[in-house]
Amino acid sequence: MRVLIAIYGWPHEGLHALALLLIGRRALRLTQTHVDIPPDLSDGQYVFVAGLPALVFWGGAALGLLGVLRAATVGQAILGLVVALVMSLGGVSTLGDIYLILNRLLVKRGPDDVQYMQSAKGLKMAEHKAFWWKTGIVYQIYPRSFMDTNGDGVGDLAGVASRLDYLEWLGIDAIWLSPIYPSPMADFGYDVADYTGIDPLFGTLADFDALVHAAHERGIKVVLDFVPNHTSNEHQWFLEARSARNSPKRDWYLWADADADGELPNNWLAYFGGRAWTFDDTTGQYYMHNFLPEQPDLNYHRDEVKQAVFDSLRFWLDRGVDGFRFDVIDRLLKDPQLRDNPPNPNFVQGRDNPTNAYLRLHSEAAPGIHDLIREFQGVVKAYADRVTIGEIQYFADPTPMIPFYGEREEHEMDLPFNFGLILTPWNASAIRAFVDSYDAMVPPYGWPNYVLGNHDQHRLASRVGGEAQARVAAMLLLTLRGTPFVYNGDEIGMHNVEIPQHLVKDPQGINIPGYTRDVTRTPLQWSAAPFAGFSSVEPWLPLADDYAVVNVEAERKNPTSILSLYHRLIAYRRSTPALTLGSYESLDVERDDCFVYLRERDQQRRLIALNFSAADRRLNVAAGAGASTGRLVLSTHLDREEPVDLSALNLRANEGMIVEL
Ligand code: GLC
């Protein structure tokens, strides 16, 4: 049983806690706090705090009982009994407690874990066990390009299962699978035709169950990508909605007439080019889609839509998935009045992606989104130990990310994606400034996260310069305070694969030349064998021309490869509480092309020094580190481990290091 419990000040509260323990509920949610929550305290921890008033009252009850046992007369026994009863039972009769206990008994499922804790001053917390998604590392798999076992040139679930040994060796804690649901693949799975199935291209539900089982056996969690904003235009719901204007499902989607001039309902633009409205000939109205015409947006102002989507989530939760990555979760609500979007003042024609000509004020940012996200969170958190990861806008400034954590007692996403490291130029002082402000802004009841790449962005190695910089980036990602996300292939240093326009498959790249995401979605390079060991036939996207050298098999054998670096960094992070749960503090150094920070927990202290420049650097970090010497335990070059002088710390060009203090 996993319980986070606080025994608080007053006897009725203590009884309440005890009752919940006895009836086996796994969690107890407290609603007030009188103390500051330690920043690294995780829900899911086993905490026992005895408050002084509780001790006094329980002591009183014990004395009463003692009085009963040692009573010489009936009168003394009765007095003892009364004292014991009054002291211990009085509070349990409070209506609130009865309500809570009944609620637990009847509802059976409760909030995942206690988020908040109340404790009495001066008393100690015991035993620590943080949530897996706080201490763990998430590895994103793009299933189409991961591993093909049935020889059709497209990856599949059996392929993922066949590579679990590799993932276990790599040391990651969870896999997040990009969509695997039935789909016409207009947006390669982000157009879902059935939220509760598996596309035959990827396998069957039985394959999925087998994968989850096999992953769990290895201690690897499985997180699904879930796309709530839109379905495929071939989803049964949409087929019904578009069948007639009076279809009961008509307003599960957003429909509008042409305006008075016979023009489109408003000026909203779709992300993948063109307008956000498509005319439906059968019923003579336009339907709205923020992405492709094949991806009509759902109408979350309709309760049935929410309930149907929530049921789909429960379908997977009941099957044992460990959580969801929610696609564009911040964009589910549209302005019911369909007002025009205002022009984007920063937009430059010819320079910028034409989809950004207007600010998406009304087409995706209508009020109410935070309440809706909380409802999603509630559905998932009715199951123990699951995670919610929200894809929100790409913000270069942390401020707008923070509201998606929700309030102290009204949680939204566990991990609202932080794309700051993707948007910030590869420059030590800019990265430091971003990390400093983000780390400080994440609320104590929230948890940070960092992402360097995904299926929508250019490859890490191409974006930051090359493999040398990608190694420094890997050390950054795996030593910061926050859950790291690794995109499949980045761990072997895969780079963008240039794809001639006529071979582009991504609809965004077809509609808006120059913006294809295919470059980052090419097949994983497993070995130097034909088709890089990914498939027995020509894969659906071209392979990188360097796969004979840049591949898993070769890099596993090479102790200084970037893959070996990931392996070492992951192992080191996992075994070092200072890196998983410790505090973060950056240090001022004399060179602004270096980024140096401390991670610390209890007595464990680590210094991370990253040289972003192409020249050697010598730094004096002794004062900041509070030590004159340390031991270099991991260099991104993987060629040295040695004592170091912190007043003259030598970093080679593009070298990062972890120093034990
Ligand atoms: C998200 C996904 C992207 C997809 C889009 C529409 O941004 O990451 O791949 O195309 O949503 O679902």
XYZ file of C-alpha atoms and ligand atoms in Angstrom:
673
model
C 0.000 0.000 0.000
C 1.342 3.401 -0.911
C 0.248 6.042 1.467
C 1.377 9.485 2.154
C 0.049 10.342 5.479
C 0.459 13.099 7.935
C -0.600 12.721 11.480
C -1.555 16.194 12.372
C -2.235 18.149 15.396
C -5.642 17.188 16.698
C -6.952 13.830 17.842
C -9.896 13.658 15.489
C -7.524 14.272 12.614
C -5.285 11.518 13.884
C -8.228 9.174 14.084
C -9.274 10.165 10.647
C -5.843 9.303 9.305
C -5.828 6.027 11.207
C -9.249 5.098 9.906
C -8.170 5.697 6.347
C -5.108 3.552 6.876
C -7.169 0.748 8.339
C -9.684 0.746 5.527
C -6.847 0.502 3.094
C -7.283 3.663 1.101
C -4.069 4.511 -0.546
C -4.156 8.201 -0.122
C -5.337 10.906 2.069
C -5.764 14.369 0.782
C -5.325 17.176 3.197
C -6.640 20.538 2.598
C -4.729 22.888 4.791
C -1.090 23.419 5.363
C 0.462 25.338 8.183
C 4.039 24.833 7.154
C 6.072 25.359 4.057
C 6.337 22.238 1.994
C 9.954 21.305 1.379
C 10.530 21.933 -2.332
C 11.626 18.396 -3.062
C 8.864 16.706 -1.128
C 6.992 14.477 -3.481
C 3.529 13.162 -3.364
C 3.782 9.446 -2.978
C 6.304 9.789 -0.232
C 5.791 7.926 2.957
C 5.656 10.582 5.566
C 4.750 10.337 9.178
C 4.560 13.469 11.201
C 3.298 13.513 14.732
C 2.059 16.835 15.907
C 2.503 17.906 19.499
C -1.227 18.343 20.228
C -1.845 14.867 18.844
C 0.756 13.439 21.176
C -0.831 15.218 24.112
C -4.323 13.971 23.290
C -3.273 10.444 22.436
C -1.176 10.460 25.591
C -4.318 11.524 27.480
C -6.285 8.691 25.918
C -3.544 6.215 26.840
C -3.543 7.489 30.414
C -7.328 7.088 30.516
C -6.975 3.472 29.380
C -4.260 2.894 31.935
C -6.655 4.312 34.496
C -9.267 1.739 33.473
C -6.775 -1.116 33.773
C -5.486 -0.040 37.147
C -8.791 1.148 38.577
C -9.483 0.013 42.123
C -13.142 0.962 42.024
C -15.831 0.914 39.394
C -16.017 4.676 39.629
C -12.320 5.056 38.758
C -12.738 2.678 35.831
C -15.644 4.659 34.474
C -13.696 7.893 34.855
C -10.738 6.385 32.974
C -13.028 5.174 30.218
C -14.640 8.556 29.848
C -11.238 10.257 29.641
C -10.023 7.773 27.035
C -13.162 8.117 24.952
C -13.324 11.855 25.133
C -9.680 12.248 24.331
C -9.596 9.902 21.375
C -13.023 9.691 19.888
C -14.368 13.163 20.304
C -13.123 14.492 17.038
C -14.104 11.612 14.833
C -17.684 12.586 15.175
C -17.064 15.741 13.227
C -19.187 15.674 10.165
C -16.278 16.376 7.885
C -14.420 13.263 8.943
C -17.422 11.037 8.610
C -17.990 12.447 5.188
C -14.405 11.813 4.164
C -14.322 8.278 5.479
C -17.611 7.381 3.843
C -16.447 8.975 0.668
C -13.354 6.793 0.701
C -15.317 3.679 1.492
C -17.912 4.232 -1.171
C -15.958 5.839 -3.959
C -13.048 3.410 -3.620
C -10.750 5.495 -5.777
C -9.272 8.641 -4.409
C -6.827 11.233 -5.513
C -3.590 9.612 -6.467
C -1.574 10.778 -3.562
C -1.582 13.471 -1.056
C -0.327 16.616 -2.602
C 0.001 18.647 0.507
C 1.007 18.029 3.980
C 0.417 19.603 7.264
C 2.897 19.054 9.986
C 3.678 20.347 13.410
C 6.814 22.349 13.859
C 9.987 20.650 14.867
C 8.947 17.082 14.228
C 10.709 14.999 11.652
C 9.548 13.397 8.482
C 10.565 9.848 7.877
C 11.293 7.799 4.794
C 11.219 9.256 1.361
C 9.824 7.783 -1.790
C 9.260 10.136 -4.679
C 7.014 9.545 -7.640
C 8.602 7.729 -10.563
C 7.806 10.559 -12.922
C 9.788 12.975 -10.799
C 12.916 10.895 -10.404
C 12.622 9.056 -13.718
C 13.596 9.705 -17.325
C 11.001 9.552 -20.103
C 11.985 8.294 -23.549
C 9.760 9.294 -26.468
C 9.193 6.658 -29.127
C 7.885 7.624 -32.547
C 6.478 4.160 -33.315
C 6.390 4.512 -37.104
C 10.153 4.893 -37.099
C 11.315 2.848 -34.138
C 11.429 -0.793 -35.241
C 9.612 -2.696 -37.993
C 9.058 -6.411 -37.388
C 6.479 -7.262 -40.062
C 8.404 -6.008 -43.057
C 6.134 -3.194 -44.241
C 8.678 -0.418 -43.786
C 6.777 1.091 -40.839
C 7.574 0.457 -37.180
C 5.147 -1.488 -34.977
C 4.369 -2.454 -31.387
C 6.122 -5.791 -31.652
C 9.130 -3.753 -32.757
C 8.987 -1.684 -29.590
C 8.686 -4.859 -27.509
C 11.665 -6.357 -29.322
C 13.816 -3.419 -28.251
C 12.910 -3.364 -24.573
C 16.248 -4.963 -23.766
C 17.930 -1.954 -25.291
C 15.719 0.477 -23.369
C 16.357 -1.357 -20.143
C 20.084 -1.220 -20.792
C 19.843 2.492 -21.610
C 18.267 2.923 -18.190
C 15.169 4.987 -18.950
C 12.138 4.715 -16.663
C 9.235 5.247 -19.035
C 8.376 5.211 -22.702
C 5.926 7.639 -24.261
C 4.475 6.297 -27.490
C 3.349 8.773 -30.144
C -0.186 7.818 -31.299
C -0.857 4.189 -32.192
C -4.659 4.383 -32.511
C -6.557 3.536 -35.695
C -5.958 6.417 -38.050
C -6.065 7.273 -41.756
C -2.602 8.764 -41.020
C -3.284 12.159 -42.559
C -1.130 13.520 -39.706
C 0.584 10.195 -39.034
C -1.597 9.168 -36.146
C -2.458 12.567 -34.683
C -5.745 12.134 -36.572
C -7.422 9.482 -34.426
C -10.327 7.478 -35.865
C -10.952 5.466 -32.690
C -9.631 6.396 -29.252
C -9.882 2.837 -27.959
C -8.119 0.723 -30.549
C -4.779 0.042 -32.177
C -4.110 0.706 -35.842
C -3.412 -2.581 -37.679
C -0.258 -0.964 -39.002
C 1.090 -1.101 -35.446
C -0.510 -4.388 -34.367
C -3.415 -5.372 -32.169
C -4.704 -4.699 -28.679
C -3.141 -8.011 -27.714
C 0.233 -6.724 -28.946
C -0.319 -3.613 -26.908
C -1.173 -5.550 -23.754
C 1.870 -7.726 -24.296
C 4.057 -4.661 -24.663
C 2.715 -3.091 -21.471
C 3.203 -6.350 -19.621
C 6.743 -6.847 -20.887
C 7.670 -3.245 -20.165
C 6.262 -3.433 -16.644
C 8.202 -6.615 -16.007
C 11.326 -4.615 -16.663
C 10.182 -1.731 -14.492
C 9.489 0.471 -17.521
C 6.307 2.562 -17.471
C 4.194 3.109 -20.585
C 2.725 6.527 -21.340
C 0.326 7.044 -24.249
C -0.023 10.073 -26.453
C -3.638 11.179 -26.315
C -5.081 13.678 -28.799
C -8.153 15.289 -27.235
C -8.384 18.445 -29.365
C -9.504 16.815 -32.597
C -10.402 13.471 -34.088
C -9.913 12.167 -37.584
C -12.635 13.126 -40.053
C -13.131 9.364 -40.292
C -13.947 8.987 -36.608
C -17.447 7.603 -36.114
C -18.371 10.689 -34.104
C -17.543 12.973 -37.009
C -19.203 10.729 -39.566
C -22.385 10.994 -37.515
C -21.976 14.728 -36.954
C -21.601 15.476 -40.622
C -24.405 13.130 -41.717
C -27.137 15.713 -41.063
C -27.652 19.069 -39.408
C -29.973 17.477 -36.884
C -27.623 14.630 -36.015
C -27.457 14.203 -32.228
C -23.683 14.454 -32.541
C -23.756 17.541 -34.780
C -22.476 19.873 -32.093
C -19.789 17.504 -30.888
C -17.820 19.500 -33.458
C -17.842 23.185 -34.398
C -20.042 24.176 -37.318
C -20.770 27.599 -38.763
C -22.492 29.190 -41.717
C -20.731 31.381 -44.203
C -20.780 35.044 -43.189
C -23.127 37.621 -44.756
C -20.839 38.020 -47.785
C -20.748 34.310 -48.349
C -17.189 34.205 -47.027
C -15.680 31.876 -44.431
C -17.071 32.317 -40.904
C -13.961 34.196 -39.682
C -10.224 34.701 -40.266
C -8.909 31.772 -38.249
C -5.929 29.970 -39.803
C -4.995 26.297 -39.549
C -1.551 25.336 -38.261
C -0.695 23.276 -41.295
C -1.526 25.957 -43.846
C -4.738 27.476 -45.163
C -7.874 28.411 -43.274
C -9.283 26.692 -40.207
C -12.671 26.085 -41.898
C -13.697 23.509 -44.484
C -17.038 23.479 -46.258
C -19.131 20.350 -45.958
C -21.172 19.887 -49.134
C -23.703 17.492 -47.651
C -24.942 19.792 -44.911
C -23.935 23.161 -46.339
C -21.924 24.404 -43.357
C -18.282 24.895 -42.495
C -16.561 22.839 -39.801
C -13.587 24.061 -37.832
C -10.124 22.489 -37.675
C -7.045 24.018 -36.093
C -4.863 21.523 -37.937
C -5.714 19.647 -41.172
C -9.222 19.469 -42.667
C -8.882 15.771 -41.793
C -8.613 16.770 -38.096
C -11.914 18.438 -37.084
C -11.830 20.044 -33.628
C -14.107 18.667 -30.929
C -16.511 20.937 -29.092
C -15.641 20.782 -25.385
C -18.557 23.025 -24.515
C -20.636 19.853 -24.869
C -20.601 17.663 -21.794
C -21.111 14.452 -23.801
C -17.862 15.122 -25.634
C -15.980 15.377 -22.372
C -17.571 12.268 -20.975
C -16.851 10.256 -24.130
C -13.224 11.375 -24.120
C -12.875 10.655 -20.390
C -14.276 7.159 -20.936
C -11.593 6.593 -23.568
C -8.947 7.607 -21.053
C -10.347 5.135 -18.535
C -10.238 2.417 -21.173
C -6.438 2.748 -21.271
C -6.003 3.411 -17.562
C -7.884 0.189 -16.840
C -5.489 -1.580 -19.197
C -2.603 -0.428 -17.063
C -1.079 2.503 -18.921
C 0.922 4.735 -16.631
C -0.297 8.059 -17.900
C -0.760 10.296 -20.901
C 0.994 12.924 -22.874
C -1.896 15.175 -23.874
C -1.591 16.725 -27.300
C -2.190 20.521 -27.409
C -4.070 20.319 -24.095
C -4.102 24.105 -23.708
C -6.019 24.643 -26.939
C -9.259 22.747 -26.460
C -11.672 25.668 -26.078
C -12.675 28.050 -28.849
C -14.586 31.305 -28.664
C -18.302 30.422 -28.913
C -18.867 33.744 -30.722
C -16.225 32.802 -33.319
C -14.663 36.277 -33.233
C -11.824 37.094 -35.632
C -8.277 36.658 -34.351
C -6.252 39.887 -34.078
C -3.235 40.316 -36.385
C 0.123 39.240 -34.965
C 2.154 42.458 -34.541
C 5.458 40.564 -34.758
C 4.640 38.713 -37.945
C 6.872 39.387 -40.947
C 5.519 38.255 -44.298
C 8.026 36.124 -46.182
C 10.126 35.513 -43.076
C 7.676 33.754 -40.784
C 5.497 30.701 -41.124
C 2.285 32.086 -42.687
C 0.172 30.219 -40.128
C 1.313 32.762 -37.530
C -0.127 35.859 -39.247
C -2.767 36.191 -36.516
C -2.622 35.691 -32.754
C -4.693 32.648 -31.854
C -6.677 34.541 -29.266
C -10.131 33.276 -30.142
C -9.441 30.123 -32.149
C -7.875 28.217 -29.271
C -7.505 30.267 -26.121
C -11.061 30.775 -24.879
C -11.548 31.112 -21.110
C -12.328 28.022 -19.069
C -9.383 25.943 -20.192
C -7.926 25.612 -16.692
C -11.141 24.136 -15.305
C -11.262 21.725 -18.206
C -7.655 20.623 -17.718
C -8.399 20.010 -14.041
C -11.159 17.668 -15.105
C -8.702 15.697 -17.255
C -6.358 15.588 -14.305
C -9.141 14.325 -12.057
C -9.921 11.439 -14.397
C -6.319 10.279 -14.513
C -5.612 10.881 -10.840
C -8.450 8.613 -9.825
C -5.850 5.935 -10.597
C -2.746 5.576 -8.471
C 0.685 6.514 -9.681
C -0.200 7.795 -13.159
C 1.268 10.856 -14.780
C -0.193 13.663 -16.865
C 2.079 15.472 -19.281
C 0.581 18.383 -21.160
C 1.751 19.664 -24.502
C 1.214 23.403 -24.204
C 2.409 26.237 -26.409
C 6.114 26.625 -27.013
C 6.989 29.460 -24.645
C 10.482 30.953 -24.465
C 9.512 32.656 -21.199
C 8.510 30.428 -18.279
C 5.784 32.747 -16.966
C 2.904 31.490 -19.134
C 3.829 27.831 -18.510
C 3.269 28.021 -14.786
C -0.536 28.342 -14.695
C -0.770 24.869 -16.242
C 0.445 23.370 -12.973
C -2.776 24.675 -11.486
C -3.165 25.857 -7.950
C -1.813 24.284 -4.783
C -4.921 22.232 -4.263
C -6.345 22.298 -7.756
C -3.785 20.547 -9.870
C -3.767 20.695 -13.634
C -0.932 18.894 -15.424
C 1.803 17.096 -13.472
C 4.266 18.123 -16.150
C 3.246 20.958 -18.460
C 5.881 20.602 -21.151
C 8.700 23.090 -20.899
C 10.107 23.694 -24.384
C 12.425 26.461 -23.184
C 15.610 24.546 -24.026
C 14.365 24.065 -27.591
C 13.554 27.741 -28.053
C 16.576 29.245 -26.309
C 19.627 29.708 -28.543
C 22.511 27.377 -27.719
C 24.295 29.985 -25.657
C 25.432 29.493 -22.061
C 24.185 32.770 -20.617
C 20.797 32.569 -22.358
C 20.321 28.971 -21.214
C 21.382 29.871 -17.679
C 18.966 32.797 -17.562
C 16.136 30.569 -18.745
C 16.877 27.721 -16.317
C 17.299 30.123 -13.379
C 13.962 31.772 -13.938
C 12.065 28.568 -14.772
C 13.484 26.688 -11.790
C 12.520 29.537 -9.487
C 9.018 29.829 -10.922
C 7.882 26.208 -10.741
C 5.674 26.166 -7.653
C 6.639 23.979 -4.683
C 3.743 21.641 -5.387
C 4.820 21.325 -9.027
C 7.791 19.660 -10.628
C 10.025 20.932 -13.468
C 10.740 19.130 -16.733
C 13.106 19.625 -19.639
C 12.904 18.630 -23.296
C 15.585 18.885 -25.975
C 13.813 17.301 -28.917
C 10.676 15.630 -30.174
C 8.928 14.501 -33.349
C 7.972 18.087 -34.278
C 11.371 19.748 -33.902
C 14.685 19.594 -35.664
C 17.107 16.975 -34.392
C 19.082 18.055 -31.348
C 22.480 17.427 -32.987
C 21.494 19.549 -35.996
C 20.022 22.314 -33.888
C 22.902 22.885 -31.473
C 25.754 22.517 -33.937
C 26.918 18.925 -33.955
C 27.749 15.958 -31.791
C 30.128 17.871 -29.496
C 27.379 20.318 -28.559
C 24.782 17.551 -28.389
C 26.924 15.847 -25.750
C 26.993 18.983 -23.632
C 23.225 19.266 -24.130
C 22.795 15.674 -22.932
C 24.725 16.459 -19.766
C 22.615 19.562 -19.235
C 19.343 17.654 -19.705
C 20.362 14.830 -17.399
C 21.734 16.948 -14.583
C 19.043 19.607 -14.212
C 16.331 19.565 -11.559
C 13.316 18.220 -13.415
C 12.104 15.236 -15.371
C 14.186 14.808 -18.554
C 12.574 13.773 -21.854
C 14.792 12.077 -24.444
C 13.573 11.784 -28.042
C 14.415 8.448 -29.665
C 17.550 8.652 -31.772
C 18.970 11.710 -30.013
C 20.881 9.357 -27.750
C 22.927 8.142 -30.716
C 23.366 11.642 -32.135
C 21.046 11.287 -35.134
C 20.860 14.460 -37.191
C 18.223 15.916 -39.506
C 17.816 13.971 -42.711
C 17.258 16.338 -45.600
C 14.282 15.209 -47.661
C 13.712 16.516 -51.189
C 10.367 18.353 -51.395
C 8.825 15.792 -53.743
C 9.447 13.052 -51.163
C 8.097 14.983 -48.172
C 5.352 13.085 -46.321
C 4.525 15.408 -43.424
C 1.402 17.425 -44.316
C 2.894 20.512 -42.695
C 5.925 20.204 -44.991
C 3.755 19.553 -48.054
C 1.539 22.578 -47.411
C 4.257 24.915 -46.158
C 7.535 24.081 -47.938
C 10.538 24.343 -45.631
C 8.590 23.265 -42.552
C 8.616 19.497 -42.878
C 8.978 17.503 -39.681
C 10.090 14.421 -41.624
C 13.709 15.465 -40.994
C 13.419 14.347 -37.379
C 11.200 11.301 -37.927
C 13.477 9.093 -40.016
C 13.981 5.472 -38.957
C 16.061 4.702 -35.924
C 19.502 3.488 -36.867
C 20.024 0.184 -35.098
C 23.006 -1.212 -36.985
C 25.027 -1.087 -40.185
C 22.845 -3.869 -41.654
C 20.619 -3.145 -44.686
C 17.998 -0.502 -43.882
C 19.901 0.225 -40.683
C 18.464 -2.865 -39.023
C 15.142 -1.012 -38.793
C 13.318 -3.047 -41.410
C 13.773 -5.713 -44.052
C 12.426 -3.385 -46.746
C 12.771 0.231 -47.817
C 11.414 2.274 -44.871
C 8.582 4.787 -45.172
C 11.030 7.694 -44.825
C 14.604 7.784 -46.137
C 17.424 6.672 -43.858
C 20.261 8.954 -42.863
C 23.335 8.376 -45.017
C 25.552 7.930 -41.947
C 23.775 4.917 -40.492
C 26.744 2.610 -41.082
C 28.582 4.626 -38.418
C 25.877 6.322 -36.373
C 23.930 3.353 -35.039
C 23.060 1.686 -31.762
C 25.103 -1.457 -32.297
C 28.349 0.327 -33.152
C 27.923 2.950 -30.445
C 27.184 0.431 -27.714
C 30.563 -1.149 -28.421
C 32.371 2.166 -28.401
C 33.030 3.303 -24.807
C 33.386 6.952 -25.812
C 30.366 7.244 -28.126
C 27.507 9.636 -27.443
C 25.315 6.608 -26.691
C 27.811 5.513 -24.045
C 27.631 9.046 -22.669
C 23.818 8.836 -22.378
C 24.149 5.434 -20.764
C 26.652 6.715 -18.211
C 24.743 9.921 -17.521
C 21.474 8.079 -17.007
C 23.068 5.561 -14.661
C 24.780 8.342 -12.763
C 21.592 10.389 -12.457
C 19.607 7.394 -11.247
C 22.083 6.620 -8.516
C 22.588 10.201 -7.358
C 19.747 11.733 -5.315
C 21.433 15.147 -5.583
C 20.698 15.023 -9.323
C 17.168 13.648 -9.168
C 15.742 15.430 -6.171
C 18.389 17.891 -5.086
C 18.297 21.665 -5.189
C 19.597 23.688 -8.123
C 21.751 26.800 -7.931
C 23.743 28.383 -10.725
C 27.096 30.033 -10.101
C 28.529 33.252 -11.451
C 31.669 32.496 -13.429
C 34.098 34.779 -15.216
C 33.204 33.424 -18.683
C 29.694 33.874 -19.975
C 30.118 31.054 -22.472
C 30.202 28.555 -19.575
C 27.268 27.460 -17.448
C 28.084 26.142 -13.983
C 25.636 24.969 -11.342
C 25.372 23.046 -8.112
C 22.976 20.237 -7.289
C 22.690 19.348 -3.665
C 20.748 17.052 -1.401
C 21.498 16.253 2.216
C 25.276 15.841 2.297
C 25.580 15.048 -1.392
C 26.878 17.878 -3.604
C 27.632 17.888 -7.307
C 29.009 20.639 -9.483
C 28.201 20.629 -13.187
C 30.349 22.761 -15.469
C 29.454 23.095 -19.140
C 31.658 24.830 -21.685
C 29.488 25.978 -24.595
C 32.396 27.501 -26.491
C 34.742 26.029 -29.071
C 37.779 27.096 -27.013
C 39.351 25.795 -23.815
C 38.280 27.589 -20.646
C 39.772 27.832 -17.170
C 37.340 28.740 -14.391
C 37.712 29.576 -10.747
C 34.626 28.071 -9.105
C 36.141 27.423 -5.672
C 34.252 30.173 -3.855
C 30.904 29.311 -5.437
C 31.382 25.627 -4.781
C 32.578 26.238 -1.236
C 35.467 23.833 -1.825
C 38.934 24.016 -3.303
C 39.081 20.546 -4.810
C 36.717 17.952 -6.152
C 36.652 14.807 -8.194
C 35.719 14.862 -11.869
C 33.605 11.733 -12.330
C 32.139 12.197 -15.787
C 33.328 14.253 -18.752
C 31.279 14.528 -21.956
C 34.447 13.357 -23.738
C 34.386 10.186 -21.585
C 38.158 10.153 -21.402
C 39.040 11.282 -17.912
C 38.138 10.855 -14.260
C 40.462 12.668 -11.901
C 40.834 15.045 -8.955
C 40.379 18.667 -9.994
C 41.442 22.021 -8.601
C 38.299 24.124 -8.378
C 40.225 27.389 -8.436
C 41.559 26.441 -11.880
C 39.020 24.126 -13.440
C 40.069 23.293 -16.984
C 37.358 22.617 -19.512
C 38.207 21.722 -23.061
C 36.216 23.063 -26.023
C 32.595 21.864 -25.786
C 33.296 19.854 -22.692
C 30.905 19.318 -19.834
C 31.781 17.692 -16.543
C 30.270 16.456 -13.329
C 32.404 17.057 -10.255
C 31.774 15.423 -6.904
C 32.399 17.883 -4.089
C 0.949 18.276 -31.646
C 1.794 17.121 -32.090
C 1.986 17.211 -33.570
C 0.634 17.130 -34.229
C -0.283 18.219 -33.718
C -1.706 17.974 -34.111
O 1.610 19.481 -31.769
O 3.000 17.088 -31.399
O 2.819 16.206 -34.063
O 0.769 17.247 -35.623
O -0.283 18.286 -32.307
O -2.235 16.879 -33.433
